[in-house]
Amino acid sequence: MIQEQERAEKFFRAIRRDASRRRKEITQQIDAYIAAETEKAEAEAQRTADDRVKYESDRIQAQTNSRLAKATTETSARLAACRNEITRQVFDQAKAKLLAYVQTPEYLTWLDQSLESMASLLGAGMTVYVCPRDLPALEKLRASKGVDCQLQADENILIGGLRAENNTKTADDTLDGRLADQEDWFFQNAGLSIAIQ
């Protein structure tokens, strides 16, 4: 009986060792499975988080770009309006000074020189267009200089000066034209450019 008991104890020890080994193996397998599943879950969670962060970043960037573009457009429009207002003020002041100039004796001297230039450029038989206000003065100048031309009032000449033509050529020496020609120069050289960066 002692032998049977010893055998039974050896048998139970062997079963306990085997059970302990198997429990260890199962525990390791469970731990490995849990670790693998945890890693998968963490990777998936990281991908989802990265996707969400990218989506939110892209959305915020798009909103920011949209707001910036809108602000830039609005600012450009306000600056353009400001630039146009400054230009208008400058050219209104220049026009006022030119209108004061045409009331001076120097203007008659300038008209005389302009008429001579037109006569030498276009020759006899030209038609000279003049501001209606200046027509009497031009008739006197034409008579005193002996210029062979036809004088005609032109309502489109508001400030002063002369415009002339013959059959082949035209010449514009009006103060209106000279002032208008200065607008492009003014935009290029006045430092009123609109560049938002």
PDB file of N, CA, C and O in Angstrom, residues 55-69:
ATOM      1  N   TYR A  55      -7.597  65.422 -40.424  1.00  0.00           N
ATOM      2  CA  TYR A  55      -8.866  65.997 -40.877  1.00  0.00           C
ATOM      3  C   TYR A  55      -9.090  67.372 -40.249  1.00  0.00           C
ATOM      4  O   TYR A  55      -9.409  68.344 -40.941  1.00  0.00           O
ATOM      5  N   GLU A  56      -8.899  67.441 -38.930  1.00  0.00           N
ATOM      6  CA  GLU A  56      -9.106  68.718 -38.230  1.00  0.00           C
ATOM      7  C   GLU A  56      -8.085  69.759 -38.680  1.00  0.00           C
ATOM      8  O   GLU A  56      -8.422  70.927 -38.862  1.00  0.00           O
ATOM      9  N   SER A  57      -6.838  69.333 -38.855  1.00  0.00           N
ATOM     10  CA  SER A  57      -5.796  70.262 -39.319  1.00  0.00           C
ATOM     11  C   SER A  57      -6.136  70.796 -40.705  1.00  0.00           C
ATOM     12  O   SER A  57      -6.022  72.004 -40.961  1.00  0.00           O
ATOM     13  N   ASP A  58      -6.535  69.887 -41.599  1.00  0.00           N
ATOM     14  CA  ASP A  58      -6.909  70.306 -42.956  1.00  0.00           C
ATOM     15  C   ASP A  58      -8.111  71.241 -42.923  1.00  0.00           C
ATOM     16  O   ASP A  58      -8.162  72.240 -43.642  1.00  0.00           O
ATOM     17  N   ARG A  59      -9.093  70.920 -42.075  1.00  0.00           N
ATOM     18  CA  ARG A  59     -10.291  71.759 -41.973  1.00  0.00           C
ATOM     19  C   ARG A  59      -9.931  73.151 -41.443  1.00  0.00           C
ATOM     20  O   ARG A  59     -10.349  74.165 -41.997  1.00  0.00           O
ATOM     21  N   ILE A  60      -9.106  73.185 -40.396  1.00  0.00           N
ATOM     22  CA  ILE A  60      -8.693  74.469 -39.830  1.00  0.00           C
ATOM     23  C   ILE A  60      -7.859  75.253 -40.841  1.00  0.00           C
ATOM     24  O   ILE A  60      -8.032  76.471 -40.995  1.00  0.00           O
ATOM     25  N   GLN A  61      -6.974  74.556 -41.558  1.00  0.00           N
ATOM     26  CA  GLN A  61      -6.156  75.224 -42.581  1.00  0.00           C
ATOM     27  C   GLN A  61      -7.032  75.804 -43.681  1.00  0.00           C
ATOM     28  O   GLN A  61      -6.826  76.930 -44.126  1.00  0.00           O
ATOM     29  N   ALA A  62      -8.037  75.031 -44.114  1.00  0.00           N
ATOM     30  CA  ALA A  62      -8.945  75.513 -45.161  1.00  0.00           C
ATOM     31  C   ALA A  62      -9.731  76.726 -44.673  1.00  0.00           C
ATOM     32  O   ALA A  62      -9.892  77.709 -45.404  1.00  0.00           O
ATOM     33  N   GLN A  63     -10.205  76.682 -43.430  1.00  0.00           N
ATOM     34  CA  GLN A  63     -10.935  77.820 -42.871  1.00  0.00           C
ATOM     35  C   GLN A  63     -10.031  79.044 -42.767  1.00  0.00           C
ATOM     36  O   GLN A  63     -10.438  80.154 -43.100  1.00  0.00           O
ATOM     37  N   THR A  64      -8.818  78.804 -42.306  1.00  0.00           N
ATOM     38  CA  THR A  64      -7.866  79.906 -42.168  1.00  0.00           C
ATOM     39  C   THR A  64      -7.551  80.513 -43.532  1.00  0.00           C
ATOM     40  O   THR A  64      -7.531  81.740 -43.683  1.00  0.00           O
ATOM     41  N   ASN A  65      -7.304  79.659 -44.525  1.00  0.00           N
ATOM     42  CA  ASN A  65      -7.021  80.153 -45.876  1.00  0.00           C
ATOM     43  C   ASN A  65      -8.208  80.936 -46.420  1.00  0.00           C
ATOM     44  O   ASN A  65      -8.029  81.973 -47.063  1.00  0.00           O
ATOM     45  N   SER A  66      -9.412  80.436 -46.177  1.00  0.00           N
ATOM     46  CA  SER A  66     -10.617  81.120 -46.646  1.00  0.00           C
ATOM     47  C   SER A  66     -10.751  82.487 -45.986  1.00  0.00           C
ATOM     48  O   SER A  66     -11.017  83.492 -46.655  1.00  0.00           O
ATOM     49  N   ARG A  67     -10.558  82.516 -44.668  1.00  0.00           N
ATOM     50  CA  ARG A  67     -10.641  83.798 -43.958  1.00  0.00           C
ATOM     51  C   ARG A  67      -9.557  84.765 -44.424  1.00  0.00           C
ATOM     52  O   ARG A  67      -9.804  85.951 -44.599  1.00  0.00           O
ATOM     53  N   LEU A  68      -8.355  84.216 -44.619  1.00  0.00           N
ATOM     54  CA  LEU A  68      -7.246  85.062 -45.073  1.00  0.00           C
ATOM     55  C   LEU A  68      -7.515  85.616 -46.468  1.00  0.00           C
ATOM     56  O   LEU A  68      -7.295  86.797 -46.729  1.00  0.00           O
ATOM     57  N   ALA A  69      -8.018  84.767 -47.352  1.00  0.00           N
ATOM     58  CA  ALA A  69      -8.333  85.227 -48.710  1.00  0.00           C
ATOM     59  C   ALA A  69      -9.415  86.296 -48.677  1.00  0.00           C
ATOM     60  O   ALA A  69      -9.321  87.311 -49.379  1.00  0.00           O
TER      61      ALA A  69
END
